[in-house]
Short mmCIF file of C-alpha atoms and ligand atoms in Angstrom, two decimals:
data_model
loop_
_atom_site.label_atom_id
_atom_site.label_comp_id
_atom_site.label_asym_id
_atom_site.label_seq_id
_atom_site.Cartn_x
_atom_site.Cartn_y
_atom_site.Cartn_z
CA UNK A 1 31.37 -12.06 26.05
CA UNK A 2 27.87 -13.04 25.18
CA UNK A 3 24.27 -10.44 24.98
CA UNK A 4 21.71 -11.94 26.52
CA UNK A 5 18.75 -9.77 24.37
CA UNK A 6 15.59 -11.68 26.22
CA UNK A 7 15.84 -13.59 29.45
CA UNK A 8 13.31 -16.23 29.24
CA UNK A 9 12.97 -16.89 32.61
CA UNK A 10 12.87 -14.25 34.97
CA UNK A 11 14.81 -14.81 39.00
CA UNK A 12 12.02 -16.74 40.07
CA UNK A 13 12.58 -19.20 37.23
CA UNK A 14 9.03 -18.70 35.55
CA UNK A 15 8.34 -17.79 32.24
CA UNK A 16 8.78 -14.04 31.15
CA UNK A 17 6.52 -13.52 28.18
CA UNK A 18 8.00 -11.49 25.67
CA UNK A 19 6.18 -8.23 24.31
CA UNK A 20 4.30 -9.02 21.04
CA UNK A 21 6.35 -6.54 18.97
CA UNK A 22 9.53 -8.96 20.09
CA UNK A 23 8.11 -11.82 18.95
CA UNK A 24 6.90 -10.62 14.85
CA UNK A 25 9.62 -10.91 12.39
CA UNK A 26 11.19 -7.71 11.76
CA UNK A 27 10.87 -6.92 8.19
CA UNK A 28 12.42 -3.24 7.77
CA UNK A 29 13.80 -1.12 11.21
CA UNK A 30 14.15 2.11 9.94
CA UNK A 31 17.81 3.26 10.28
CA UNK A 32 19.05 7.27 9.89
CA UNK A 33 20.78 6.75 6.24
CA UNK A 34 18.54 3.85 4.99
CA UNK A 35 16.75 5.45 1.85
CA UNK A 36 12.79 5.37 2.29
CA UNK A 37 11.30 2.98 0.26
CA UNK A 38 8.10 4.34 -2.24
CA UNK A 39 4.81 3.94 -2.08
CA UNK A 40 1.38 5.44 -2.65
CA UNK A 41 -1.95 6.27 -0.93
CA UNK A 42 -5.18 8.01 -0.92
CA UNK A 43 -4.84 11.44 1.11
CA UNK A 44 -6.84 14.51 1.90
CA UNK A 45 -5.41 15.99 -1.05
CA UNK A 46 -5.95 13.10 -3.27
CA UNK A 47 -3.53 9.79 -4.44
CA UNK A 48 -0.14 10.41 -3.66
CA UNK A 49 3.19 8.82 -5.00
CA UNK A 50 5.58 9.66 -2.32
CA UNK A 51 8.96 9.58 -4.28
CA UNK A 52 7.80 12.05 -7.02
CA UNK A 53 5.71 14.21 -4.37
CA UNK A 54 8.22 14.65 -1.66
CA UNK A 55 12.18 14.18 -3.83
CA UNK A 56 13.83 17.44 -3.91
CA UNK A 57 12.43 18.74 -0.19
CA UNK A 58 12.87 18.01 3.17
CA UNK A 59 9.98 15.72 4.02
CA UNK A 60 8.16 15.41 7.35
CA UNK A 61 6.50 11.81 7.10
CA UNK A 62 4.58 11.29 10.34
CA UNK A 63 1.80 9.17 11.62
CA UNK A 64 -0.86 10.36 14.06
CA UNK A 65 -3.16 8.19 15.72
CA UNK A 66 -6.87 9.68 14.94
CA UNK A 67 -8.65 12.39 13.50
CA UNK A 68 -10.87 14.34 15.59
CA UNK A 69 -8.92 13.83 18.82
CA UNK A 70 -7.53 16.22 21.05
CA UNK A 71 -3.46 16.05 20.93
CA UNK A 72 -3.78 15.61 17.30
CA UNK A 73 -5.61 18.55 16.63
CA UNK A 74 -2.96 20.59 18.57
CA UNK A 75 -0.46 18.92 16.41
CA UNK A 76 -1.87 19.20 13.28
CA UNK A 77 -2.88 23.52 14.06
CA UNK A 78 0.79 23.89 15.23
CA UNK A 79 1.89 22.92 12.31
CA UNK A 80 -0.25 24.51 9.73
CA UNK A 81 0.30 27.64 12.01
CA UNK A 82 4.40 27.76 10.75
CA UNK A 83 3.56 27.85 6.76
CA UNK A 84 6.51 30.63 6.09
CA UNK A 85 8.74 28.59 8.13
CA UNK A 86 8.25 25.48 6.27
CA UNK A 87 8.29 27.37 2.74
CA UNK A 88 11.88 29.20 3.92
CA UNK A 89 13.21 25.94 4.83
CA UNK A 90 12.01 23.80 1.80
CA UNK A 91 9.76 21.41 3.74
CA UNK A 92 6.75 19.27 2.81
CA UNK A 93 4.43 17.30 5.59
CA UNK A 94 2.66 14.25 5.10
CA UNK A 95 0.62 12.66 7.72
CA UNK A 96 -0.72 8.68 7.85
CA UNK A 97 -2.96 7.58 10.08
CA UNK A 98 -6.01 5.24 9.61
CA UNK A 99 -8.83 7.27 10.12
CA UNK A 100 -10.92 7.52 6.81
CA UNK A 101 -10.32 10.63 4.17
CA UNK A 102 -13.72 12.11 5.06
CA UNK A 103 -13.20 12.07 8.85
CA UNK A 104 -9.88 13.55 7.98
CA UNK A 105 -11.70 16.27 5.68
CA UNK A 106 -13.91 16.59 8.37
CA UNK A 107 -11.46 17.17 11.19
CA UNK A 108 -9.43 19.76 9.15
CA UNK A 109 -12.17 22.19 8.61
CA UNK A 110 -12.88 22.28 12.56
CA UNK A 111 -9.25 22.65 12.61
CA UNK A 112 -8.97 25.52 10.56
CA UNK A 113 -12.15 27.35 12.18
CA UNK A 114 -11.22 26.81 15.21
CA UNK A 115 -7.22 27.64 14.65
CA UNK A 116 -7.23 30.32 12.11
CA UNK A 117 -5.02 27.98 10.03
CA UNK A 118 -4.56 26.57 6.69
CA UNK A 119 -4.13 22.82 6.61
CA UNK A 120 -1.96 23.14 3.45
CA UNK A 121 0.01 19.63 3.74
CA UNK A 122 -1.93 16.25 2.87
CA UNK A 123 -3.03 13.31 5.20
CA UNK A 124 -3.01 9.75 4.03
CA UNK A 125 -5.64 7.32 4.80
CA UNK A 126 -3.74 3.94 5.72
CA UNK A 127 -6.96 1.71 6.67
CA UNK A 128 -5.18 -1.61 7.11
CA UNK A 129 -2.27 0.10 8.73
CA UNK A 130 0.14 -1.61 6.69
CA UNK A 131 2.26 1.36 5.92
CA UNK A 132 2.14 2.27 9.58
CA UNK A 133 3.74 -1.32 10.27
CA UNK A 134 6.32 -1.01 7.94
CA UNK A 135 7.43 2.01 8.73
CA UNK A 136 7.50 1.27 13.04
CA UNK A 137 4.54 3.27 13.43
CA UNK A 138 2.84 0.53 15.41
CA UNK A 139 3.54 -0.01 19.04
CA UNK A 140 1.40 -2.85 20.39
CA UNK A 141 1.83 -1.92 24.23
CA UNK A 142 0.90 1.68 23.58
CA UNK A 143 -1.74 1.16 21.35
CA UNK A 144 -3.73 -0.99 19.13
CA UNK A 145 -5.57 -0.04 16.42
CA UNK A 146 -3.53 2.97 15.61
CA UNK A 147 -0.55 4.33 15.50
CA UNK A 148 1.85 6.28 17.98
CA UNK A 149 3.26 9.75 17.04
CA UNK A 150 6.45 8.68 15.23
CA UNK A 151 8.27 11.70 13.14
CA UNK A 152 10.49 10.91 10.44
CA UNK A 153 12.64 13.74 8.69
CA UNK A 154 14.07 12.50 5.44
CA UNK A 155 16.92 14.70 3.36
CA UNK A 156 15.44 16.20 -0.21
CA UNK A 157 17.43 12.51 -1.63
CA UNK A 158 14.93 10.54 0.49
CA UNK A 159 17.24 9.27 3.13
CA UNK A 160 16.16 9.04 6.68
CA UNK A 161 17.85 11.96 8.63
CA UNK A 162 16.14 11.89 12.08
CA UNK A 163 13.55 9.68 13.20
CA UNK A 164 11.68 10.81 17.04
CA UNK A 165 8.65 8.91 18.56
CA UNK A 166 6.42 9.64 21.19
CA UNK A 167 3.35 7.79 22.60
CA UNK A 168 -0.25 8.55 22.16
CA UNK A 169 -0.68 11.26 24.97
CA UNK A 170 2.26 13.74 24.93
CA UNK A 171 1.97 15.83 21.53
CA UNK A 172 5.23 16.51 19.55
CA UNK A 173 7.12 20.22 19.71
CA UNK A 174 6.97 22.01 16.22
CA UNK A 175 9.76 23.81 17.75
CA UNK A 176 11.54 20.94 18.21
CA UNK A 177 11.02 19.70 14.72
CA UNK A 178 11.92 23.29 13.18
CA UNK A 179 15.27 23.19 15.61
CA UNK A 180 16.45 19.80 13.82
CA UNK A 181 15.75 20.72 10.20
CA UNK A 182 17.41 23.56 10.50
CA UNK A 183 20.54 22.07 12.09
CA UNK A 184 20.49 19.07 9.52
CA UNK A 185 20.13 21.89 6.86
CA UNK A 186 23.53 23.77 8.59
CA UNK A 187 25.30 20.45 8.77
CA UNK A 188 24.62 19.78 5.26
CA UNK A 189 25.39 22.73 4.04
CA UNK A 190 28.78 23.25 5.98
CA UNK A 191 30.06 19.91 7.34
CA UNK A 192 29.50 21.34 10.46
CA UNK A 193 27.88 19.74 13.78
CA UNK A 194 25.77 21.21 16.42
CA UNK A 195 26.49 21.28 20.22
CA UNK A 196 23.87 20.18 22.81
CA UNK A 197 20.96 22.84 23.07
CA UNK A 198 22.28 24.33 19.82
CA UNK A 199 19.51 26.78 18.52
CA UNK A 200 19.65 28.57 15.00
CA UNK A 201 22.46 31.45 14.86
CA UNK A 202 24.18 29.78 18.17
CA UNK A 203 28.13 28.48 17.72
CA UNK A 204 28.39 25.58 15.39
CA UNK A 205 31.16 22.51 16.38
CA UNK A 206 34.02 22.24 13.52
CA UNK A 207 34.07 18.81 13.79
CA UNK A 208 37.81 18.21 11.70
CA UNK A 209 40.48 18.99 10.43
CA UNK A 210 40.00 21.09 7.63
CA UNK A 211 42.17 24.20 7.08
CA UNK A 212 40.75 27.94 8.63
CA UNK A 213 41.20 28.91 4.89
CA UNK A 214 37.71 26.73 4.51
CA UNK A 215 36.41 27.58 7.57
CA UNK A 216 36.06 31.40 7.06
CA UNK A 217 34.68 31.32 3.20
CA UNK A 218 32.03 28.53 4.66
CA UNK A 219 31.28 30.31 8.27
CA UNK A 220 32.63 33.93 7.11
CA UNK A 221 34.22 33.50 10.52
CA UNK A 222 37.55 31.91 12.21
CA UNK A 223 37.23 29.03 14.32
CA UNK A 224 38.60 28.78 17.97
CA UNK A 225 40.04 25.94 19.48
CA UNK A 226 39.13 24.90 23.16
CA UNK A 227 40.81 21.93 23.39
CA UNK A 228 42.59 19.95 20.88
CA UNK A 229 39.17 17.59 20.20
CA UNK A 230 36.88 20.84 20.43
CA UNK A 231 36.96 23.32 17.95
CA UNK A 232 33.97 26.38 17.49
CA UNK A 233 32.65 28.74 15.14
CA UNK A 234 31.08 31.54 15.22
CA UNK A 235 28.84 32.60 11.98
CA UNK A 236 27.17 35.31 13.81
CA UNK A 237 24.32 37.34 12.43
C1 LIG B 301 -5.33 12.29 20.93
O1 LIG B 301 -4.82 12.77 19.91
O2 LIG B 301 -5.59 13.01 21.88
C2 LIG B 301 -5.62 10.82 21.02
C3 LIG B 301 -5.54 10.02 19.90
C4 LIG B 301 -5.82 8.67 19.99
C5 LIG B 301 -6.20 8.12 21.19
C6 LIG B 301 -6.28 8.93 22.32
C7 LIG B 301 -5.98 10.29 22.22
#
C-alpha cells in the first residue's frame, strides 16, 4: 500500500500548486508530549524567560493576531474576566503576537476600561514572527503578516498537553479552555479519562484494570462496569 500525501497533477493532468506552508521545510510540528523548547521575549510586563516564568504551572501559550482589533479584545477581556479560576487551577497566560509593546500597552488599558478587567497575564512582542513560525502559529492561507489563534496548554513540566487552533475570525471559548485544564488536571491526578461532553463533577471513564480497592481511595467512589471495555465512576460532589 502506498500514501499518496500531494497529487501533483490534478484529473485534468495540469499542475496542482501546492500551498506555501507544504512546500517550507518543517523544522519543529508541535506534538502533545514533545517538551516546549525555551526562549525569551520582550512583553507587556517586561523580558520574559519562559522556562523559569511558566515551570511549575499550567501554562496557556497562545498567539493572537493584533492588538486593537475586535475578536482579540473579546479574547483577551474573557480571559482576564476568569482571574479566580485561573489562580484555583494553577494557570499562567502568555500571549505572542507581533504588534509592538506600546500598542499592546495601549490596547490593554481600553481593554480594561471598557471590560472592568484586569489584564494580569503578559503579552510578548514577536516583531519578526519567528517564534510564531516555530511554534505553527503561522498559517499562510489564513493570514499573512500575523498569526492565527493557536492555543497551546502545556503540563506544569513543560510538555505540550493540548494544542487547538482557530482562524483569524472566530474567537476561542474560555469555557472551552477552562473545560480541558480541568480534565487534564483530573486525568493527571487520577489516571482517569473523560467521556465526550465531559464537564467538571460529570462521571469520569476508568480506563483499566486497576483493582476497586484503588478506585474508591482515588474517586471515594466504586466504579460500574457497562460493558467489559467501559467502566465509570462516579466522584460526585
Ligand atoms: C480581530 O481580532 O478581530 C482581527 C485580527 C486580525 C485581523 C482581523 C481581525
Amino acid at each position: 500500500m502506498s500514501i499518496q500525501l500531494f497529487a501533483d497533477r490534478d484529473p485534468g493532468n495540469a499542475l496542482i500548486k501546492l500551498p506555501i506552508s507544504a512546500r517550507r521545510t518543517v523544522r519543529w510540528l508541535p506534538r502533545i508530549g514533545d517538551k516546549f523548547p525555551d526562549f525569551s521575549l520582550d512583553t507587556t510586563q517586561g523580558e520574559l524567560r519562559f522556562r523559569d516564568w511558566a515551570l511549575g504551572s499550567w501554562t496557556h501559550l497562545f498567539s493572537h493576531p493584533a492588538a486593537l482589533t475586535p475578536v482579540c479584545t473579546t479574547e483577551i477581556a474573557s480571559l482576564a474576566s476568569h482571574d479566580e479560576t485561573w489562580k484555583r487551577l494553577n494557570v499562567k497566560h502568555l500571549g505572542i503576537s507581533a504588534s509592538p509593546i506600546e500598542d499592546q500597552r495601549l490596547w490593554h488599558e481600553h481593554v480594561e476600561d471598557i471590560f472592568e478587567v484586569d489584564i494580569g497575564f503578559p503579552i510578548g512582542h514577536d516583531p519578526m514572527l519567528t517564534l510564531s513560525q516555530l511554534f505553527g502559529m503561522i498559517h499562510d492561507e489564513e493570514a499573512t503578516g500575523h498569526a492565527i489563534r493557536k492555543s497551546f496548554i502545556l503540563t506544569p513540566e513543560l510538555r505540550i498537553a493540548v494544542m487547538m487552533e482557530y482562524p483569524v475570525h472566530i474567537g476561542r471559548s474560555t469555557a472551552e479552555l477552562i473545560r480541558v485544564i480541568e480534565a487534564l488536571q483530573l486525568v493527571d491526578a487520577t489516571g482517569a479519562a473523560t467521556p465526550a461532553d465531559w464537564m467538571p463533577g460529570d462521571v469520569a471513564l476508568v480506563p483499566d484494570e486497576r483493582s476497586e480497592t484503588e478506585v474508591l481511595r482515588q474517586f471515594g467512589a466504586l466504579s460500574r462496569r457497562i460493558i467489559s471495555y467501559l467502566r465509570v465512576v462516579d466522584p460526585g460532589p
